[in-house]
CSV table of C-alpha atoms in Angstrom, one decimal:
chain,number,residue,atom,x,y,z
M,1,MET,CA,128.8,93.9,117.2
M,2,LYS,CA,127.3,96.7,119.3
M,3,THR,CA,123.6,96.7,120.2
M,4,HIS,CA,122.2,100.2,119.7
M,5,ILE,CA,119.6,101.4,122.1
M,6,LEU,CA,118.5,104.2,119.9
M,7,SER,CA,116.2,103.4,116.9
M,8,TRP,CA,115.1,105.5,113.9
M,9,ILE,CA,111.9,106.5,112.3
M,10,ILE,CA,111.0,108.2,109.0
M,11,LEU,CA,108.8,111.3,109.3
M,12,SER,CA,106.4,112.2,106.4
M,13,VAL,CA,104.7,115.6,105.9
M,14,LEU,CA,102.2,116.6,103.2
M,15,ILE,CA,103.5,119.7,101.5
M,16,ILE,CA,102.1,121.9,98.7
M,17,GLN,CA,103.4,120.8,95.4
M,18,LYS,CA,105.7,123.0,93.3
M,19,THR,CA,108.9,122.6,91.3
M,20,ILE,CA,112.2,123.2,93.0
M,21,ALA,CA,115.9,122.6,92.7
M,22,ILE,CA,115.8,121.9,88.9
M,23,THR,CA,119.1,122.6,87.2
M,24,SER,CA,118.3,121.5,83.6
M,25,PRO,CA,118.5,124.6,81.3
M,26,LEU,CA,115.8,123.1,79.1
M,27,THR,CA,112.1,123.7,79.4
M,28,PRO,CA,109.9,120.6,79.9
M,29,TYR,CA,107.6,119.6,77.1
M,30,THR,CA,104.5,120.1,79.2
M,31,SER,CA,103.3,120.9,82.7
M,32,TYR,CA,103.8,118.2,85.3
M,33,GLN,CA,102.4,117.4,88.7
M,34,PHE,CA,105.8,116.5,90.3
M,35,SER,CA,109.5,117.1,89.8
M,36,THR,CA,112.8,116.5,91.5
M,37,GLU,CA,116.5,116.9,91.0
M,38,LEU,CA,118.2,113.5,90.8
M,39,LYS,CA,121.7,114.9,90.8
M,40,HIS,CA,122.7,118.5,90.8
M,41,ASN,CA,123.5,119.9,87.4
M,42,ILE,CA,123.4,116.3,86.0
M,43,ALA,CA,119.9,114.8,86.1
M,44,ASP,CA,116.3,116.1,86.6
M,45,LEU,CA,113.0,114.2,86.5
M,46,TRP,CA,109.4,115.4,86.0
M,47,TRP,CA,106.3,113.1,86.1
M,48,ILE,CA,102.5,113.1,86.2
M,49,VAL,CA,100.2,110.3,87.2
M,50,ASP,CA,96.8,109.6,85.5
M,51,GLU,CA,95.0,107.4,87.9
M,52,ASN,CA,92.0,107.1,85.6
M,53,ARG,CA,94.1,105.7,82.8
M,54,GLN,CA,96.5,104.0,85.3
M,55,GLU,CA,99.4,105.6,83.5
M,56,ILE,CA,102.5,107.6,84.4
M,57,THR,CA,104.3,110.0,82.1
M,58,PHE,CA,108.0,110.8,82.8
M,59,GLU,CA,110.4,113.4,81.4
M,60,LEU,CA,114.0,112.8,82.1
M,61,HIS,CA,116.7,115.4,81.4
M,62,ILE,CA,120.4,114.2,81.7
M,63,LYS,CA,123.5,116.2,80.9
M,64,THR,CA,124.9,113.8,78.2
M,65,THR,CA,124.7,113.2,74.5
M,66,GLY,CA,124.7,109.4,75.0
M,67,TRP,CA,122.0,107.0,76.3
M,68,ILE,CA,119.9,107.8,79.4
M,69,ALA,CA,117.9,105.4,81.5
M,70,LEU,CA,115.4,105.3,84.3
M,71,GLY,CA,114.4,102.2,86.2
M,72,ILE,CA,112.0,101.0,88.8
M,73,SER,CA,113.9,98.7,91.2
M,74,PRO,CA,112.3,96.3,93.7
M,75,ALA,CA,115.2,96.7,96.2
M,76,GLY,CA,117.3,99.6,95.2
M,77,GLY,CA,119.8,97.9,92.9
M,78,MET,CA,120.1,96.6,89.4
M,79,LYS,CA,118.8,93.1,90.1
M,80,GLY,CA,115.2,92.7,89.1
M,81,ALA,CA,114.9,96.3,87.9
M,82,ASP,CA,112.5,97.3,85.1
M,83,ILE,CA,114.3,99.9,83.0
M,84,GLY,CA,113.4,102.3,80.2
M,85,LEU,CA,116.5,103.3,78.1
M,86,GLY,CA,116.6,105.8,75.3
M,87,TRP,CA,118.8,108.0,73.2
M,88,ILE,CA,118.7,110.5,70.3
M,89,ASP,CA,120.5,109.5,67.2
M,90,SER,CA,122.5,111.7,64.8
M,91,SER,CA,119.4,112.5,62.7
M,92,GLY,CA,117.4,113.6,65.8
M,93,GLN,CA,115.3,110.4,66.0
M,94,VAL,CA,114.3,109.3,69.5
M,95,HIS,CA,114.8,105.6,70.4
M,96,PHE,CA,113.5,103.9,73.5
M,97,GLN,CA,113.8,100.4,74.8
M,98,ASP,CA,112.1,98.3,77.5
M,99,ARG,CA,114.8,96.4,79.4
M,100,TYR,CA,115.2,94.2,82.4
M,101,ALA,CA,118.1,93.5,84.7
M,102,TYR,CA,118.5,89.9,85.8
M,103,ASP,CA,121.6,90.8,87.9
M,104,LEU,CA,124.5,93.2,88.1
M,105,SER,CA,125.0,93.0,84.4
M,106,ARG,CA,123.9,94.7,81.2
M,107,PRO,CA,120.1,94.8,81.2
M,108,VAL,CA,118.4,92.8,78.4
M,109,ILE,CA,115.6,93.7,76.1
M,110,ASP,CA,112.2,92.7,77.6
M,111,ASN,CA,111.1,89.7,75.5
M,112,THR,CA,107.6,89.6,76.8
M,113,THR,CA,105.9,92.9,76.0
M,114,SER,CA,107.3,96.4,75.4
M,115,ASP,CA,105.7,98.6,78.1
M,116,TRP,CA,107.9,101.7,78.1
M,117,SER,CA,107.2,104.0,75.2
M,118,ALA,CA,108.7,107.2,74.1
M,119,ILE,CA,106.5,110.3,73.3
M,120,LYS,CA,109.2,112.7,72.1
M,121,GLY,CA,112.8,113.6,72.7
M,122,SER,CA,115.7,115.8,71.7
M,123,GLU,CA,119.4,116.7,72.3
M,124,GLN,CA,120.1,120.4,73.1
M,125,ASN,CA,123.1,122.1,74.6
M,126,GLY,CA,124.8,118.9,75.7
M,127,TRP,CA,121.6,117.6,77.4
M,128,THR,CA,119.4,114.6,76.3
M,129,VAL,CA,115.7,115.0,77.0
M,130,ILE,CA,113.1,112.2,76.6
M,131,GLN,CA,109.5,112.1,77.5
M,132,PHE,CA,108.1,108.6,77.9
M,133,LYS,CA,105.3,106.7,79.6
M,134,ARG,CA,104.1,103.3,80.9
M,135,PHE,CA,101.2,101.8,82.8
M,136,LEU,CA,101.4,101.7,86.6
M,137,ASP,CA,100.9,97.9,86.5
M,138,THR,CA,101.7,96.2,83.3
M,139,CYS,CA,101.0,92.6,84.5
M,140,ASP,CA,104.4,91.8,82.9
M,141,SER,CA,106.8,89.4,84.8
M,142,MET,CA,109.7,91.5,83.5
M,143,ASP,CA,108.3,94.8,84.9
M,144,VAL,CA,108.0,96.3,88.4
M,145,SER,CA,104.6,97.7,89.4
M,146,ILE,CA,104.4,101.4,90.5
M,147,LYS,CA,102.3,101.1,93.6
M,148,SER,CA,101.1,103.5,96.2
M,149,GLY,CA,103.8,104.3,98.8
M,150,THR,CA,107.5,104.6,98.1
M,151,ASN,CA,109.1,103.5,94.9
M,152,ILE,CA,112.8,103.0,94.3
M,153,LEU,CA,114.1,104.7,91.2
M,154,ILE,CA,117.5,104.1,89.6
M,155,TYR,CA,119.0,106.1,86.8
M,156,ALA,CA,122.1,105.9,84.7
M,157,TYR,CA,123.6,107.4,81.6
M,158,GLY,CA,126.4,106.8,79.1
M,159,LEU,CA,128.6,109.1,77.1
M,160,GLU,CA,127.8,107.5,73.8
M,161,ASP,CA,124.7,106.1,72.0
M,162,PRO,CA,124.3,102.3,72.0
M,163,ASN,CA,126.2,100.5,69.2
M,164,MET,CA,123.4,99.5,66.9
M,165,SER,CA,125.7,97.2,64.8
M,166,GLN,CA,125.4,94.8,67.7
M,167,PRO,CA,122.1,92.9,68.5
M,168,ASP,CA,119.6,95.1,70.4
M,169,GLY,CA,122.3,97.8,70.6
M,170,LEU,CA,125.4,97.4,72.7
M,171,ILE,CA,125.4,99.7,75.8
M,172,ASN,CA,128.8,100.8,77.1
M,173,TYR,CA,129.1,100.5,80.9
M,174,HIS,CA,128.0,103.6,82.8
M,175,GLU,CA,130.7,103.3,85.5
M,176,ASP,CA,129.9,105.8,88.3
M,177,ARG,CA,127.3,107.7,86.2
M,178,ARG,CA,124.4,106.3,88.1
M,179,GLY,CA,122.2,106.9,91.2
M,180,SER,CA,119.0,106.1,93.0
M,181,ARG,CA,116.2,107.8,94.8
M,182,ILE,CA,113.3,106.6,97.0
M,183,ILE,CA,110.2,108.6,95.9
M,184,PRO,CA,106.5,108.0,96.4
M,185,LEU,CA,105.7,108.5,92.7
M,186,ARG,CA,101.9,108.5,93.2
M,187,SER,CA,101.8,110.8,96.2
M,188,TYR,CA,104.9,112.9,96.2
M,189,GLY,CA,104.9,116.1,98.2
M,190,ASN,CA,107.3,118.6,96.7
M,191,PRO,CA,109.1,120.5,99.5
M,192,SER,CA,109.2,124.3,99.6
M,193,SER,CA,112.1,126.1,98.2
M,194,GLU,CA,114.6,127.5,100.7
M,195,ASP,CA,114.1,130.9,99.0
M,196,LYS,CA,110.7,131.0,100.9
M,197,PHE,CA,112.6,131.5,104.1
M,198,ALA,CA,115.2,134.1,102.9
M,199,GLY,CA,115.6,136.9,105.4
M,200,LEU,CA,114.3,134.9,108.4
M,201,GLU,CA,116.3,134.3,111.5
M,202,TYR,CA,117.5,130.7,112.0
M,203,PHE,CA,119.7,128.6,114.2
M,204,ASP,CA,121.5,125.3,113.6
M,205,PHE,CA,122.2,122.2,115.6
M,206,ALA,CA,125.1,120.7,113.5
M,207,SER,CA,128.4,118.9,113.9
M,208,HIS,CA,131.6,120.7,113.0
M,209,GLU,CA,134.2,118.7,111.1
M,210,TYR,CA,133.3,115.5,113.0
M,211,ILE,CA,135.7,112.7,111.9
M,212,VAL,CA,133.6,109.7,111.0
M,213,PRO,CA,135.3,106.5,112.3
M,214,ALA,CA,136.6,104.1,109.6
M,215,ILE,CA,134.2,101.4,110.7
M,216,ASP,CA,131.0,100.2,108.9
M,217,THR,CA,128.4,101.6,111.4
M,218,THR,CA,128.6,104.6,113.7
M,219,TYR,CA,125.9,106.2,115.8
M,220,HIS,CA,127.1,109.7,116.8
M,221,CYS,CA,125.3,111.6,119.5
M,222,LYS,CA,125.8,115.3,120.5
M,223,ILE,CA,123.9,117.4,123.0
M,224,TYR,CA,123.0,121.0,122.1
M,225,LYS,CA,121.7,123.8,124.3
M,226,ALA,CA,118.6,125.7,123.1
M,227,PRO,CA,119.4,129.2,121.8
M,228,THR,CA,119.6,131.7,124.6
M,229,ASN,CA,119.3,134.8,122.5
M,230,PHE,CA,115.4,134.6,122.3
M,231,PRO,CA,114.0,136.1,125.5
M,232,GLN,CA,110.4,135.5,124.2
M,233,ARG,CA,109.0,132.3,122.9
M,234,ARG,CA,109.4,132.0,119.1
M,235,HIS,CA,108.0,129.6,116.6
M,236,ALA,CA,110.1,127.7,114.1
M,237,ILE,CA,108.1,127.4,110.9
M,238,ALA,CA,110.3,125.0,108.9
M,239,GLN,CA,113.3,122.8,109.4
M,240,LYS,CA,116.1,122.0,107.0
M,241,THR,CA,118.2,118.9,107.3
M,242,ILE,CA,121.7,119.9,106.5
M,243,ILE,CA,123.5,116.9,105.0
M,244,ASP,CA,127.1,117.6,104.3
M,245,PRO,CA,127.3,117.4,100.5
M,246,ASN,CA,130.6,115.4,100.7
M,247,ASN,CA,128.9,112.8,102.8
M,248,ARG,CA,125.5,112.0,101.3
M,249,ASP,CA,126.8,108.5,100.6
M,250,MET,CA,127.5,108.0,104.3
M,251,VAL,CA,124.7,109.7,106.3
M,252,HIS,CA,122.0,107.1,106.7
M,253,HIS,CA,119.6,108.9,109.0
M,254,LEU,CA,119.5,111.8,111.5
M,255,LEU,CA,117.2,112.3,114.5
M,256,MET,CA,116.6,115.1,116.9
M,257,TYR,CA,115.5,114.3,120.5
M,258,GLU,CA,114.1,116.7,123.2
M,259,CYS,CA,115.9,116.1,126.5
M,260,ASP,CA,114.0,115.6,129.7
M,261,LEU,CA,113.0,118.7,131.5
M,262,LYS,CA,115.2,117.7,134.5
M,263,ALA,CA,118.3,117.1,132.4
M,264,VAL,CA,121.3,118.9,133.7
M,265,PHE,CA,124.6,119.4,131.7
M,266,ASP,CA,127.8,121.3,131.9
M,267,ASP,CA,127.2,123.9,129.2
M,268,LYS,CA,131.0,124.2,128.6
M,269,ASN,CA,131.4,120.4,128.1
M,270,LEU,CA,128.3,119.0,126.5
M,271,PRO,CA,128.3,115.2,125.7
M,272,ASP,CA,129.6,114.5,122.2
M,273,GLY,CA,130.7,111.0,121.0
M,274,GLU,CA,129.6,107.6,119.9
M,275,CYS,CA,126.1,107.0,121.4
M,276,ASP,CA,127.0,103.7,123.2
M,277,ASP,CA,130.1,105.2,124.7
M,278,ILE,CA,128.3,108.2,126.3
M,279,TYR,CA,124.9,106.5,126.9
M,280,ARG,CA,124.9,107.2,130.7
M,281,GLN,CA,125.4,110.9,130.0
M,282,ILE,CA,122.7,111.1,127.4
M,283,ILE,CA,120.0,108.8,128.8
M,284,ALA,CA,117.8,111.8,129.6
M,285,CYS,CA,117.7,112.6,125.9
M,286,THR,CA,116.8,109.3,124.3
M,287,THR,CA,113.0,109.2,124.4
M,288,ASN,CA,111.2,112.2,122.8
M,289,ILE,CA,111.9,112.4,119.1
M,290,ALA,CA,111.2,115.8,117.7
M,291,GLY,CA,112.3,115.6,114.0
M,292,GLY,CA,114.3,113.5,111.7
M,293,TRP,CA,115.5,112.6,108.3
M,294,ALA,CA,116.4,109.4,106.5
M,295,VAL,CA,117.7,108.4,103.1
M,296,GLY,CA,115.0,109.2,100.6
M,297,GLY,CA,113.5,111.9,102.7
M,298,GLU,CA,113.3,115.6,101.7
M,299,ASP,CA,115.7,118.1,103.2
M,300,ILE,CA,113.1,120.8,103.9
M,301,VAL,CA,110.0,120.3,106.0
M,302,ASP,CA,107.6,123.2,106.0
M,303,PHE,CA,105.3,123.1,109.1
M,304,PRO,CA,101.5,123.5,108.7
M,305,GLU,CA,100.6,127.2,108.6
M,306,ILE,CA,98.7,127.1,111.9
M,307,THR,CA,101.6,125.6,113.9
M,308,GLY,CA,105.2,126.3,114.8
M,309,TYR,CA,107.8,124.4,116.8
M,310,PRO,CA,108.4,126.4,120.0
M,311,VAL,CA,111.8,127.5,121.1
M,312,GLY,CA,113.3,130.0,123.5
M,313,GLY,CA,111.6,132.2,126.1
M,314,ASP,CA,109.5,130.2,128.5
M,315,PHE,CA,109.5,127.0,126.4
M,316,GLU,CA,110.4,124.2,128.8
M,317,ILE,CA,112.9,122.3,126.7
M,318,LYS,CA,116.4,123.6,127.2
M,319,TYR,CA,118.6,120.8,125.7
M,320,TYR,CA,118.4,118.7,122.6
M,321,MET,CA,120.3,115.8,121.1
M,322,ILE,CA,121.2,115.1,117.5
M,323,GLN,CA,121.8,111.4,116.6
M,324,ILE,CA,123.4,110.6,113.2
M,325,HIS,CA,123.8,107.2,111.9
M,326,TYR,CA,126.8,106.9,109.5
M,327,ASP,CA,127.1,103.9,107.1
M,328,ASN,CA,130.7,103.5,106.0
M,329,PRO,CA,130.9,100.0,104.4
M,330,LYS,CA,134.1,100.9,102.6
M,331,LEU,CA,135.8,101.8,105.9
M,332,THR,CA,136.9,105.2,104.5
M,333,PRO,CA,139.1,107.1,106.9
M,334,ASN,CA,139.3,110.8,107.8
M,335,ARG,CA,135.9,111.7,106.4
M,336,ARG,CA,134.8,115.0,108.2
M,337,ASP,CA,131.1,115.7,108.5
M,338,SER,CA,129.2,118.8,109.5
M,339,SER,CA,125.6,117.6,109.1
M,340,GLY,CA,122.7,118.7,111.3
M,341,ILE,CA,119.4,120.5,111.4
M,342,ARG,CA,118.5,124.2,110.8
M,343,PHE,CA,115.3,125.8,112.1
M,344,TYR,CA,113.8,128.9,110.4
M,345,LEU,CA,112.0,131.2,112.8
M,346,GLY,CA,108.8,133.0,111.9
M,347,LYS,CA,108.3,136.7,112.6
M,348,GLU,CA,105.3,136.1,114.8
M,349,LEU,CA,103.8,133.3,116.9
M,350,ARG,CA,101.3,131.0,115.2
M,351,GLN,CA,98.0,129.7,116.6
M,352,TYR,CA,99.4,126.4,118.0
M,353,ASP,CA,102.6,124.9,119.3
M,354,LEU,CA,103.7,121.9,117.3
M,355,GLY,CA,104.6,118.8,119.2
M,356,TYR,CA,105.5,115.2,118.4
M,357,LEU,CA,104.2,111.8,119.5
M,358,SER,CA,106.4,108.8,119.1
M,359,LEU,CA,105.0,105.3,118.8
M,360,GLY,CA,107.0,102.2,118.5
M,361,ALA,CA,109.0,99.5,120.4
M,362,LEU,CA,112.5,99.6,121.7
M,363,PRO,CA,114.9,97.2,119.9
M,364,ASN,CA,115.4,95.0,123.0
M,365,PRO,CA,114.2,91.5,124.1
M,366,SER,CA,111.0,93.0,125.6
M,367,GLY,CA,110.2,95.0,122.5
M,368,ILE,CA,111.2,93.3,119.2
M,369,ALA,CA,112.6,89.8,119.4
M,370,ILE,CA,113.0,88.1,116.0
M,371,PRO,CA,112.7,84.3,116.3
M,372,PRO,CA,115.4,82.3,114.4
M,373,LYS,CA,114.8,80.2,111.3
M,374,LEU,CA,111.7,82.0,110.0
M,375,ASP,CA,111.2,83.3,106.5
M,376,ARG,CA,108.6,85.9,107.7
M,377,PHE,CA,108.1,87.7,111.0
M,378,ILE,CA,105.1,90.0,111.5
M,379,ILE,CA,104.8,92.5,114.3
M,380,ASP,CA,101.4,94.0,115.1
């Protein structure tokens, strides 16, 4: 197994809240604080948190006339997940159940207390819509608390309503009609719409049809030269992480590094390959992280209005490196990827240059050494 000398971080930015990327053709029942697209043209979610009542209200839209479900998962899968499952029957009546998943099997009815409750629901134009709520912490052993910080949501849907002739209603297996998202439900920052940057100049640092190796883990590194068509310093006001839509299941995280000021490369043959294989060539570009994305992160980061990331002109950084971690547990061959980062340029300079400070420890014996045979290991 290779030891990778490059590590990853997750960046978080507070962004003004507003609704984006919703594909449901149906209007929500009420105004919500937050919203997100779970799957394009398939599933959308709205929610609002009432901290005084310690309550959260959801509205789930899924393109089906069968059952729909939303769950809070402790680790991202079915096991231990607290699930609200509902459907609209032939008479237009909404049904909703509090369920719990003991393992990778059909979730059972919560036999302690019923903490998910429907408010209203309907079926329209091939979509099922249900508004429902629950307490943030139910004190129920078969529920998962919705705490501050990130929460792991899972969702699924069926093509038919549960068979109510069976005890508790028999749910047909969802097959691949499922997904998950990592979302801070109590402090979500909705990213800006890409429409906000329409008409602005931009540049990309992105791979072109990179063939992902058929191995479980690959760290790919590629050096890029700063754009040379900006004679005066410009400010990037936002960045968009471009994740190839065909490879969202495979791209685990992406980082951009600023290369050292003294780094020298052959512009006609910039380093491009697996990070460990070309480490000696890219060592000058492995320290200063200047942007990133990881699973669960938002694709668009809108920089604070008083700052911009400098590029071109007299800005000292002339080379950058994009590192992408591919997770390919199925060893799928011949997957081609064109992921990367796009920077949108403002029309004028802002008050301040934006910069990054990286804090952490390298994954080596002098940085993080995990002792053997311990159940817990704390690093301060």
